[in-house]
mmCIF file of C-alpha atoms in Angstrom:
data_model
loop_
_atom_site.group_PDB
_atom_site.id
_atom_site.type_symbol
_atom_site.label_atom_id
_atom_site.label_comp_id
_atom_site.label_asym_id
_atom_site.label_seq_id
_atom_site.Cartn_x
_atom_site.Cartn_y
_atom_site.Cartn_z
ATOM 1 C CA LEU A 6 92.269 -127.713 134.059
ATOM 2 C CA PRO A 7 89.298 -128.435 136.449
ATOM 3 C CA TYR A 8 90.897 -131.909 137.433
ATOM 4 C CA HIS A 9 94.593 -130.479 138.240
ATOM 5 C CA VAL A 10 92.145 -127.993 140.370
ATOM 6 C CA ASP A 11 90.616 -131.411 141.424
ATOM 7 C CA VAL A 12 93.511 -133.160 141.932
ATOM 8 C CA CYS A 13 95.775 -130.385 144.028
ATOM 9 C CA THR A 14 92.027 -129.910 145.809
ATOM 10 C CA HIS A 15 92.180 -133.282 146.966
ATOM 11 C CA LEU A 16 95.723 -133.595 148.464
ATOM 12 C CA LYS A 17 96.684 -130.276 150.318
ATOM 13 C CA ARG A 18 93.577 -131.779 152.283
ATOM 14 C CA GLN A 19 94.202 -135.442 152.763
ATOM 15 C CA GLU A 20 98.608 -134.980 152.546
ATOM 16 C CA LYS A 21 99.156 -132.200 154.230
ATOM 17 C CA GLY A 22 102.104 -133.107 155.832
ATOM 18 C CA LEU A 23 103.289 -134.414 151.972
ATOM 19 C CA TRP A 24 101.766 -130.725 149.922
ATOM 20 C CA HIS A 25 103.488 -129.017 152.736
ATOM 21 C CA TRP A 26 106.892 -129.724 152.107
ATOM 22 C CA PHE A 27 106.947 -130.049 148.011
ATOM 23 C CA MET A 28 105.028 -126.573 147.797
ATOM 24 C CA SER A 29 108.495 -125.425 150.109
ATOM 25 C CA ASP A 30 110.768 -127.603 148.032
ATOM 26 C CA LYS A 31 111.165 -124.873 145.728
ATOM 27 C CA PHE A 32 114.128 -124.814 143.145
ATOM 28 C CA SER A 33 117.669 -124.383 144.334
ATOM 29 C CA THR A 34 119.249 -122.522 142.609
ATOM 30 C CA ALA A 35 121.959 -124.891 141.811
ATOM 31 C CA ASP A 36 119.643 -127.662 140.622
ATOM 32 C CA ALA A 37 119.248 -125.353 137.905
ATOM 33 C CA GLU A 38 122.992 -124.141 137.784
ATOM 34 C CA SER A 39 123.314 -127.886 137.183
ATOM 35 C CA SER A 40 121.016 -128.322 135.118
ATOM 36 C CA LYS A 41 121.957 -126.237 132.226
ATOM 37 C CA LEU A 42 125.766 -127.066 132.411
ATOM 38 C CA GLU A 43 123.721 -130.611 131.409
ATOM 39 C CA LEU A 44 122.190 -129.233 128.701
ATOM 40 C CA LEU A 45 125.633 -127.160 127.265
ATOM 41 C CA LYS A 46 127.156 -130.086 127.840
ATOM 42 C CA SER A 47 124.398 -132.359 125.123
ATOM 43 C CA CYS A 48 122.762 -129.632 123.375
ATOM 44 C CA TYR A 49 123.853 -126.579 121.049
ATOM 45 C CA ARG A 50 122.728 -122.914 122.457
ATOM 46 C CA MET A 51 121.253 -121.020 119.616
ATOM 47 C CA GLY A 52 122.371 -117.407 119.485
ATOM 48 C CA ALA A 53 119.603 -115.414 120.187
ATOM 49 C CA GLU A 54 121.292 -112.555 117.201
ATOM 50 C CA SER A 55 122.658 -115.378 114.445
ATOM 51 C CA HIS A 56 118.606 -117.055 114.845
ATOM 52 C CA ALA A 57 117.103 -114.066 114.330
ATOM 53 C CA GLU A 58 114.348 -115.186 113.348
ATOM 54 C CA VAL A 59 113.350 -118.447 115.558
ATOM 55 C CA TYR A 60 113.965 -116.119 117.994
ATOM 56 C CA GLN A 61 110.724 -113.736 117.133
ATOM 57 C CA VAL A 62 108.710 -116.497 116.989
ATOM 58 C CA ALA A 63 109.572 -117.394 120.697
ATOM 59 C CA GLN A 64 108.732 -114.445 121.619
ATOM 60 C CA GLU A 65 105.683 -114.003 119.915
ATOM 61 C CA ALA A 66 105.259 -117.047 121.487
ATOM 62 C CA ALA A 67 105.118 -115.551 124.557
ATOM 63 C CA ASP A 68 104.131 -111.897 125.051
ATOM 64 C CA ARG A 69 100.104 -113.936 123.307
ATOM 65 C CA LEU A 70 99.891 -115.765 126.646
ATOM 66 C CA GLN A 71 101.951 -112.988 128.513
ATOM 67 C CA ILE A 72 105.284 -115.110 129.989
ATOM 68 C CA ASP A 73 107.748 -112.035 130.413
ATOM 69 C CA CYS A 74 110.481 -114.541 131.019
ATOM 70 C CA PRO A 75 114.372 -114.866 129.228
ATOM 71 C CA ILE A 76 113.693 -117.451 125.649
ATOM 72 C CA THR A 77 117.315 -119.985 125.524
ATOM 73 C CA LEU A 78 116.778 -122.474 122.668
ATOM 74 C CA TYR A 79 118.876 -125.288 121.816
ATOM 75 C CA GLN A 80 118.751 -127.241 119.745
ATOM 76 C CA ALA A 81 119.664 -131.208 120.520
ATOM 77 C CA GLN A 82 123.861 -133.266 118.869
ATOM 78 C CA SER A 83 121.365 -135.826 118.409
ATOM 79 C CA SER A 84 121.681 -135.923 114.123
ATOM 80 C CA GLY A 85 119.011 -138.997 115.092
ATOM 81 C CA GLY A 86 116.143 -137.762 117.413
ATOM 82 C CA ALA A 87 112.469 -137.357 116.186
ATOM 83 C CA PRO A 88 111.025 -134.088 115.589
ATOM 84 C CA ASN A 89 110.017 -132.978 119.302
ATOM 85 C CA ALA A 90 110.432 -130.160 121.331
ATOM 86 C CA ALA A 91 110.665 -130.146 125.511
ATOM 87 C CA LEU A 92 110.725 -127.818 128.007
ATOM 88 C CA TYR A 93 113.429 -127.432 130.863
ATOM 89 C CA PHE A 94 112.071 -125.700 133.622
ATOM 90 C CA PHE A 95 113.564 -122.691 135.279
ATOM 91 C CA PRO A 96 110.982 -120.094 137.117
ATOM 92 C CA ASP A 97 112.911 -117.333 135.818
ATOM 93 C CA GLU A 98 113.804 -118.710 131.986
ATOM 94 C CA LEU A 99 111.873 -120.189 129.308
ATOM 95 C CA CYS A 100 114.716 -122.554 127.813
ATOM 96 C CA VAL A 101 113.575 -125.463 124.674
ATOM 97 C CA VAL A 102 115.656 -128.223 123.406
ATOM 98 C CA LEU A 103 114.587 -128.726 120.131
ATOM 99 C CA SER A 104 115.414 -132.192 118.578
ATOM 100 C CA GLY A 105 115.220 -133.766 114.778
ATOM 101 C CA PRO A 106 114.812 -131.934 111.305
ATOM 102 C CA ILE A 107 112.046 -129.783 113.495
ATOM 103 C CA PHE A 108 112.780 -126.295 111.002
ATOM 104 C CA GLU A 109 112.335 -128.968 108.402
ATOM 105 C CA LEU A 110 108.713 -129.799 108.884
ATOM 106 C CA LEU A 111 107.155 -126.818 110.711
ATOM 107 C CA ASN A 112 105.728 -123.830 109.271
ATOM 108 C CA PRO A 113 105.911 -120.321 111.096
ATOM 109 C CA ASP A 114 102.792 -120.400 112.659
ATOM 110 C CA GLU A 115 103.307 -124.374 113.780
ATOM 111 C CA LEU A 116 106.269 -123.403 114.373
ATOM 112 C CA ARG A 117 104.245 -121.011 117.434
ATOM 113 C CA SER A 118 102.105 -123.485 118.786
ATOM 114 C CA LEU A 119 105.110 -125.200 118.951
ATOM 115 C CA PHE A 120 106.808 -122.894 121.047
ATOM 116 C CA GLY A 121 103.467 -122.074 122.023
ATOM 117 C CA HIS A 122 103.296 -125.563 123.056
ATOM 118 C CA GLU A 123 106.071 -126.555 125.410
ATOM 119 C CA PHE A 124 105.144 -122.215 127.486
ATOM 120 C CA SER A 125 102.165 -123.134 128.972
ATOM 121 C CA HIS A 126 104.262 -126.021 130.638
ATOM 122 C CA HIS A 127 105.675 -123.130 131.957
ATOM 123 C CA ARG A 128 102.724 -121.034 133.227
ATOM 124 C CA LEU A 129 101.351 -123.902 133.958
ATOM 125 C CA PHE A 130 104.001 -124.967 137.021
ATOM 126 C CA THR A 131 104.084 -120.978 137.891
ATOM 127 C CA GLU A 132 100.667 -120.246 138.576
ATOM 128 C CA ASN A 133 98.912 -119.662 142.155
ATOM 129 C CA GLY A 134 102.167 -119.937 143.533
ATOM 130 C CA GLY A 135 103.017 -123.179 141.759
ATOM 131 C CA GLU A 136 101.350 -125.419 143.643
ATOM 132 C CA PHE A 137 100.670 -127.353 139.938
ATOM 133 C CA PHE A 138 104.094 -127.885 139.979
ATOM 134 C CA ALA A 139 104.001 -129.103 143.136
ATOM 135 C CA ALA A 140 100.932 -131.500 143.195
ATOM 136 C CA ALA A 141 103.638 -132.541 139.811
ATOM 137 C CA ARG A 142 106.523 -133.099 142.048
ATOM 138 C CA LEU A 143 104.488 -134.641 144.750
ATOM 139 C CA LEU A 144 102.759 -137.269 142.511
ATOM 140 C CA GLN A 145 106.138 -138.235 140.859
ATOM 141 C CA TRP A 146 107.568 -138.689 143.652
ATOM 142 C CA CYS A 147 104.452 -141.240 144.940
ATOM 143 C CA ALA A 148 104.422 -143.151 141.579
ATOM 144 C CA GLU A 149 108.647 -144.125 142.544
ATOM 145 C CA GLN A 150 108.202 -145.386 145.176
ATOM 146 C CA PRO A 151 107.971 -148.959 145.427
ATOM 147 C CA ASP A 152 105.252 -149.157 147.504
ATOM 148 C CA CYS A 153 102.627 -146.054 145.697
ATOM 149 C CA HIS A 154 99.601 -147.131 146.652
ATOM 150 C CA GLU A 155 97.814 -147.886 142.747
ATOM 151 C CA ALA A 156 95.362 -144.968 142.743
ATOM 152 C CA TYR A 157 98.827 -142.427 143.031
ATOM 153 C CA VAL A 158 100.678 -144.297 139.904
ATOM 154 C CA GLU A 159 97.154 -143.976 138.062
ATOM 155 C CA THR A 160 96.676 -139.951 139.177
ATOM 156 C CA ALA A 161 100.429 -138.523 138.472
ATOM 157 C CA ARG A 162 100.094 -140.748 134.995
ATOM 158 C CA ARG A 163 96.771 -138.508 134.320
ATOM 159 C CA TYR A 164 97.888 -136.125 135.878
ATOM 160 C CA GLN A 165 100.970 -135.362 133.444
ATOM 161 C CA LEU A 166 98.463 -136.375 130.550
ATOM 162 C CA HIS A 167 96.110 -133.002 131.478
ATOM 163 C CA ILE A 168 99.130 -131.375 131.699
ATOM 164 C CA GLU A 169 99.390 -131.657 128.220
ATOM 165 C CA LEU A 170 95.464 -131.099 126.635
ATOM 166 C CA TYR A 171 96.520 -127.809 128.725
ATOM 167 C CA ALA A 172 99.672 -127.081 126.916
ATOM 168 C CA ASP A 173 97.686 -127.614 123.539
ATOM 169 C CA ARG A 174 95.525 -125.372 124.391
ATOM 170 C CA GLY A 175 98.017 -122.865 125.334
ATOM 171 C CA ALA A 176 99.245 -123.544 121.864
ATOM 172 C CA ALA A 177 95.863 -122.960 120.236
ATOM 173 C CA MET A 178 95.768 -119.648 121.784
ATOM 174 C CA VAL A 179 98.795 -118.018 120.576
ATOM 175 C CA CYS A 180 97.686 -119.243 117.930
ATOM 176 C CA ASN A 181 94.285 -117.854 116.922
ATOM 177 C CA GLY A 182 92.146 -121.985 116.675
ATOM 178 C CA PRO A 183 93.482 -125.461 117.024
ATOM 179 C CA ASN A 184 95.368 -126.159 112.898
ATOM 180 C CA ALA A 185 98.058 -125.107 113.609
ATOM 181 C CA THR A 186 98.651 -127.431 116.544
ATOM 182 C CA ILE A 187 96.737 -129.720 115.020
ATOM 183 C CA SER A 188 98.769 -129.784 111.736
ATOM 184 C CA SER A 189 101.784 -129.550 113.886
ATOM 185 C CA LEU A 190 100.762 -132.948 115.651
ATOM 186 C CA ILE A 191 100.371 -134.465 112.427
ATOM 187 C CA LYS A 192 103.578 -133.493 111.448
ATOM 188 C CA VAL A 193 105.656 -133.969 114.082
ATOM 189 C CA SER A 194 103.945 -137.753 115.218
ATOM 190 C CA THR A 195 104.510 -139.166 111.140
ATOM 191 C CA GLY A 196 107.312 -136.920 109.659
ATOM 192 C CA LEU A 197 104.968 -135.880 107.291
ATOM 193 C CA LYS A 198 105.473 -132.580 105.365
ATOM 194 C CA THR A 199 102.123 -131.809 103.882
ATOM 195 C CA VAL A 200 99.371 -132.965 105.625
ATOM 196 C CA ALA A 201 95.615 -132.469 105.525
ATOM 197 C CA VAL A 202 94.074 -130.721 109.418
ATOM 198 C CA SER A 203 91.026 -132.404 107.892
ATOM 199 C CA ASP A 204 91.562 -134.781 107.137
ATOM 200 C CA TYR A 205 92.519 -136.036 110.152
ATOM 201 C CA VAL A 206 89.312 -134.536 112.033
ATOM 202 C CA GLU A 207 87.231 -136.960 109.809
ATOM 203 C CA GLN A 208 90.092 -139.847 111.280
ATOM 204 C CA ALA A 209 89.593 -139.255 114.880
ATOM 205 C CA GLN A 210 85.856 -138.753 115.170
ATOM 206 C CA GLU A 211 85.881 -142.406 113.135
ATOM 207 C CA ILE A 212 88.454 -143.292 115.746
ATOM 208 C CA LEU A 213 86.155 -141.994 119.389
ATOM 209 C CA SER A 214 82.685 -143.460 117.583
ATOM 210 C CA LYS A 215 84.895 -146.836 118.222
ATOM 211 C CA ASP A 216 86.496 -146.567 120.732
ATOM 212 C CA ASP A 217 85.578 -144.525 124.001
ATOM 213 C CA SER A 218 87.711 -146.656 126.055
ATOM 214 C CA GLY A 219 90.153 -143.530 127.105
ATOM 215 C CA THR A 220 94.423 -142.919 126.355
ATOM 216 C CA GLU A 221 97.048 -145.050 127.427
ATOM 217 C CA GLY A 222 99.728 -143.414 127.442
ATOM 218 C CA ILE A 223 102.110 -142.668 129.836
ATOM 219 C CA THR A 224 103.560 -139.122 129.249
ATOM 220 C CA HIS A 225 101.546 -137.776 126.056
ATOM 221 C CA PRO A 226 97.618 -138.745 124.546
ATOM 222 C CA GLU A 227 97.317 -140.512 121.847
ATOM 223 C CA VAL A 228 97.329 -137.927 119.111
ATOM 224 C CA TYR A 229 93.079 -138.036 118.173
ATOM 225 C CA ILE A 230 93.025 -138.140 121.156
ATOM 226 C CA ARG A 231 94.648 -134.927 122.220
ATOM 227 C CA VAL A 232 92.948 -132.641 118.529
ATOM 228 C CA LYS A 233 89.194 -134.021 119.863
ATOM 229 C CA ALA A 234 91.068 -131.849 122.923
ATOM 230 C CA LEU A 235 91.048 -128.831 120.446
ATOM 231 C CA GLN A 236 88.234 -129.674 118.564
ATOM 232 C CA ASP A 237 85.998 -129.493 121.997
ATOM 233 C CA GLY A 238 87.969 -125.723 122.530
ATOM 234 C CA ALA A 239 88.497 -123.891 125.945
ATOM 235 C CA GLU A 240 83.860 -123.643 126.803
ATOM 236 C CA GLU A 241 84.445 -127.905 127.545
ATOM 237 C CA PRO A 242 87.499 -128.563 128.991
ATOM 238 C CA ALA A 243 86.367 -131.239 131.601
ATOM 239 C CA ASN A 244 85.442 -132.706 128.280
ATOM 240 C CA HIS A 245 88.811 -133.781 128.315
ATOM 241 C CA ALA A 246 88.795 -136.256 131.843
ATOM 242 C CA ARG A 247 86.807 -138.226 129.767
ATOM 243 C CA LEU A 248 88.499 -138.237 126.694
ATOM 244 C CA VAL A 249 91.623 -139.573 128.857
ATOM 245 C CA ARG A 250 90.038 -141.885 131.538
ATOM 246 C CA GLY A 251 87.041 -143.225 129.610
ATOM 247 C CA LYS A 252 84.496 -144.930 131.576
ATOM 248 C CA LEU A 253 84.775 -145.255 135.049
ATOM 249 C CA ASP A 254 86.842 -148.263 135.652
ATOM 250 C CA SER A 255 87.112 -150.648 139.034
ATOM 251 C CA GLY A 256 90.001 -151.589 137.613
ATOM 252 C CA GLN A 257 92.084 -148.248 137.039
ATOM 253 C CA LEU A 258 90.604 -145.906 139.852
ATOM 254 C CA ASP A 259 92.183 -142.768 141.245
ATOM 255 C CA ILE A 260 92.164 -140.659 143.511
ATOM 256 C CA LEU A 261 89.566 -138.759 142.568
ATOM 257 C CA ASP A 262 87.639 -141.708 140.636
ATOM 258 C CA GLN A 263 88.457 -143.183 144.012
ATOM 259 C CA ARG A 264 85.503 -141.023 145.891
ATOM 260 C CA GLU A 265 83.721 -141.673 142.970
ATOM 261 C CA LEU A 266 83.499 -144.939 143.338
ATOM 262 C CA ALA A 267 82.614 -144.502 146.757
ATOM 263 C CA THR A 268 79.896 -141.995 146.156
ATOM 264 C CA LEU A 269 78.300 -144.457 143.401
ATOM 265 C CA THR A 270 78.199 -147.736 146.298
ATOM 266 C CA HIS A 271 77.423 -145.335 148.272
ATOM 267 C CA ASN A 272 74.209 -143.944 146.212
ATOM 268 C CA PHE A 273 73.503 -148.123 145.052
ATOM 269 C CA ALA A 274 72.520 -149.234 148.653
ATOM 270 C CA GLN A 275 70.768 -145.917 149.840
ATOM 271 C CA THR A 276 68.047 -147.218 146.510
ATOM 272 C CA VAL A 277 68.223 -150.099 147.417
ATOM 273 C CA GLY A 278 67.190 -149.753 151.101
ATOM 274 C CA ALA A 279 63.565 -148.425 150.201
ATOM 275 C CA ASP A 280 62.931 -151.544 150.596
ATOM 276 C CA HIS A 281 63.517 -151.206 154.509
ATOM 277 C CA ASP A 282 63.392 -155.228 154.278
ATOM 278 C CA PHE A 283 67.639 -155.179 152.944
ATOM 279 C CA ARG A 284 68.097 -152.568 156.560
ATOM 280 C CA SER A 285 68.093 -156.061 158.616
ATOM 281 C CA ASP A 286 70.781 -155.146 161.409
ATOM 282 C CA GLU A 287 73.052 -157.751 158.928
ATOM 283 C CA HIS A 288 72.579 -155.166 156.081
ATOM 284 C CA THR A 289 73.600 -152.374 158.006
ATOM 285 C CA VAL A 290 76.826 -154.490 159.090
ATOM 286 C CA LEU A 291 77.833 -155.073 156.299
ATOM 287 C CA MET A 292 77.822 -151.670 154.855
ATOM 288 C CA ARG A 293 79.648 -150.540 157.571
ATOM 289 C CA GLU A 294 82.750 -152.953 156.471
ATOM 290 C CA PHE A 295 81.887 -150.340 153.332
ATOM 291 C CA PHE A 296 81.666 -146.938 154.578
ATOM 292 C CA PRO A 297 81.884 -146.786 158.939
ATOM 293 C CA SER A 298 79.575 -144.040 159.605
ATOM 294 C CA PHE A 299 77.258 -145.581 157.518
ATOM 295 C CA LYS A 300 73.697 -144.965 158.715
ATOM 296 C CA TRP A 301 70.229 -145.385 156.562
ATOM 297 C CA ASP A 302 68.458 -141.978 154.745
ATOM 298 C CA ASP A 303 65.028 -141.483 154.790
ATOM 299 C CA VAL A 304 65.383 -140.092 151.262
ATOM 300 C CA GLU A 305 62.780 -140.521 148.599
ATOM 301 C CA ARG A 306 65.385 -141.968 146.048
ATOM 302 C CA SER A 307 64.471 -143.166 142.386
ATOM 303 C CA ALA A 308 66.738 -146.476 141.160
ATOM 304 C CA LYS A 309 66.147 -143.659 136.854
ATOM 305 C CA VAL A 310 69.660 -141.702 138.449
ATOM 306 C CA LEU A 311 71.063 -144.514 138.293
ATOM 307 C CA ARG A 312 71.295 -145.147 135.037
ATOM 308 C CA GLY A 313 73.438 -142.219 133.839
ATOM 309 C CA PRO A 314 76.428 -143.381 136.621
ATOM 310 C CA ILE A 315 75.678 -146.454 134.799
ATOM 311 C CA ALA A 316 75.737 -145.581 131.953
ATOM 312 C CA ASP A 317 79.321 -144.390 132.080
ATOM 313 C CA ALA A 318 81.237 -147.031 133.668
ATOM 314 C CA SER A 319 82.999 -149.845 133.192
ATOM 315 C CA ASP A 320 82.755 -153.784 132.065
ATOM 316 C CA LEU A 321 84.414 -154.455 135.302
ATOM 317 C CA THR A 322 82.995 -152.437 137.885
ATOM 318 C CA HIS A 323 78.753 -152.775 136.237
ATOM 319 C CA THR A 324 80.449 -156.566 137.873
ATOM 320 C CA TYR A 325 81.208 -155.346 140.837
ATOM 321 C CA LEU A 326 78.521 -153.560 141.536
ATOM 322 C CA ALA A 327 76.677 -156.565 140.875
ATOM 323 C CA TYR A 328 78.743 -158.563 142.916
ATOM 324 C CA PHE A 329 77.778 -155.426 145.794
ATOM 325 C CA LEU A 330 73.885 -156.716 145.155
ATOM 326 C CA LEU A 331 74.700 -159.574 145.763
ATOM 327 C CA ASP A 332 76.275 -159.326 149.094
ATOM 328 C CA LEU A 333 73.054 -156.642 149.092
ATOM 329 C CA SER A 334 70.641 -159.754 148.444
ATOM 330 C CA THR A 335 72.179 -162.055 150.985
ATOM 331 C CA ALA A 336 73.378 -161.073 153.406
ATOM 332 C CA ASP A 337 70.238 -161.889 155.518
ATOM 333 C CA CYS A 338 69.571 -165.102 154.737
ATOM 334 C CA ASP A 339 68.830 -168.791 154.415
ATOM 335 C CA ASP A 340 68.978 -171.139 151.537
ATOM 336 C CA SER A 341 65.862 -169.500 149.880
ATOM 337 C CA TYR A 342 67.657 -166.641 149.001
ATOM 338 C CA PRO A 343 64.024 -164.781 149.103
ATOM 339 C CA LEU A 344 64.882 -161.022 148.468
ATOM 340 C CA LEU A 345 67.480 -162.291 145.446
ATOM 341 C CA GLY A 346 63.487 -161.126 143.620
ATOM 342 C CA PRO A 347 63.653 -157.759 144.211
ATOM 343 C CA MET A 348 67.009 -157.376 143.282
ATOM 344 C CA LEU A 349 66.789 -158.708 140.092
ATOM 345 C CA HIS A 350 63.410 -155.963 139.636
ATOM 346 C CA PHE A 351 65.983 -153.241 140.949
ATOM 347 C CA ALA A 352 69.127 -154.707 138.668
ATOM 348 C CA ASP A 353 66.867 -154.443 135.324
ATOM 349 C CA SER A 354 65.466 -150.656 136.600
ATOM 350 C CA ILE A 355 68.890 -150.017 135.979
ATOM 351 C CA GLY A 356 70.184 -151.788 132.825
ATOM 352 C CA LEU A 357 72.402 -154.272 135.192
ATOM 353 C CA HIS A 358 70.070 -158.263 135.192
ATOM 354 C CA LYS A 359 71.530 -159.096 132.724
ATOM 355 C CA ARG A 360 75.470 -158.695 135.157
ATOM 356 C CA PHE A 361 73.659 -159.488 138.280
ATOM 357 C CA ASP A 362 71.483 -162.183 137.534
ATOM 358 C CA ALA A 363 74.383 -164.383 135.198
ATOM 359 C CA VAL A 364 76.680 -162.938 138.499
ATOM 360 C CA ALA A 365 73.487 -164.523 141.001
ATOM 361 C CA ARG A 366 73.898 -167.333 138.714
ATOM 362 C CA LYS A 367 77.488 -168.350 139.554
ATOM 363 C CA GLU A 368 77.516 -167.914 143.115
ATOM 364 C CA LEU A 369 74.755 -168.736 144.585
ATOM 365 C CA LYS A 370 74.759 -172.200 142.010
ATOM 366 C CA LEU A 371 72.109 -171.346 140.935
ATOM 367 C CA LYS A 372 69.882 -172.183 137.545
ATOM 368 C CA LYS A 373 68.421 -169.588 134.563
ATOM 369 C CA ALA A 374 65.181 -170.717 135.098
ATOM 370 C CA ASP A 375 65.038 -170.811 139.362
ATOM 371 C CA THR A 376 66.042 -166.715 138.046
ATOM 372 C CA GLU A 377 63.214 -166.098 136.246
ATOM 373 C CA LYS A 378 61.196 -167.797 138.969
ATOM 374 C CA ALA A 379 62.766 -165.346 141.306
ATOM 375 C CA MET A 380 61.805 -162.843 138.888
ATOM 376 C CA ARG A 381 58.665 -164.574 138.065
ATOM 377 C CA GLN A 382 57.025 -164.228 141.566
ATOM 378 C CA PHE A 383 58.742 -161.503 142.727
ATOM 379 C CA THR A 384 56.510 -159.078 140.012
ATOM 380 C CA ARG A 385 53.365 -161.530 140.130
ATOM 381 C CA ASP A 386 53.208 -162.091 144.752
ATOM 382 C CA GLY A 387 56.432 -159.122 145.841
ATOM 383 C CA GLN A 388 55.726 -155.753 144.222
ATOM 384 C CA GLY A 389 53.624 -153.986 146.324
ATOM 385 C CA ASP A 390 55.790 -154.815 149.263
ATOM 386 C CA HIS A 391 59.175 -153.613 147.325
ATOM 387 C CA SER A 392 57.185 -150.580 145.370
ATOM 388 C CA ASN A 393 60.748 -147.949 145.804
ATOM 389 C CA VAL A 394 63.067 -151.147 144.562
#
């Protein structure tokens, strides 16, 4: 998915040493043999002849994904486990462990979808010389370090969630459409033997119409998010990132969000700086605390282009931006705050007036009448001098 590609591109550029290490540290034969021994101890290995029908369905999924590897299926020995399946990744073998009463729940098409999902993990991990597998291992290693930056922990989480959405797309491709994948997801998550796909699609749409905050999942997105991603289809993979993340949230940034928020902050400053009253030496010093090589540009900027990014940002990000604007409006002034009026007007033009007004009154110890007066005075007397804002 685009998210996997963007993360890999970032890691190659910004974490060259780690990237080289994890790309060169291949999955060893000794590791594979040790893992297979553990599977033999904890699972029942299903023979290809004694379980020929299941292997036939699995082989059909592998063929449709164009994966030419031997298949080995296991059933976990625990009798009380929930119905599920998991791929154990070996580069030259498709190894899947089934658990719980999976065969009692799924019909052949749904079972084919399940194998398609698990085998898609293998396909992703072997693409591009194994770089997507290397990225997954690198991020997981980073997240396990005690001093890991929160953005890398969040990136590791989202990377894994996108792996599941990628695998769902593979499952849908194996079954020539999303319905079998959706029904298998519902059955596995609920334990029901009979479900109506159309009912749950409607339910998922209802949820997302009321809550677009993204997923709270750690290893798998919620079923309604997975269903929406499947309904979007292969033509809209970029939507998957929005489904996983929700709105841009300054309190929960991954490494890609950091770049996006930095760009938004920079664009805010340059747009405000169209008014040269906001380009004093003090303003330049302030901006170089954010961006060490910051320079004011002379490109004509319209505040209107900021409305889209603001609408796609969370309340916490709105608060961050309001404080950033407050810093700009008070960087070069005395206690009279002469730039407050222009900034109130700017905030109003981009849909942040209410948040900025509240922040300004709180931090500057002003009354609502004070900010209203500043706004009126700017509109009456100063707008001609601040027309670009």
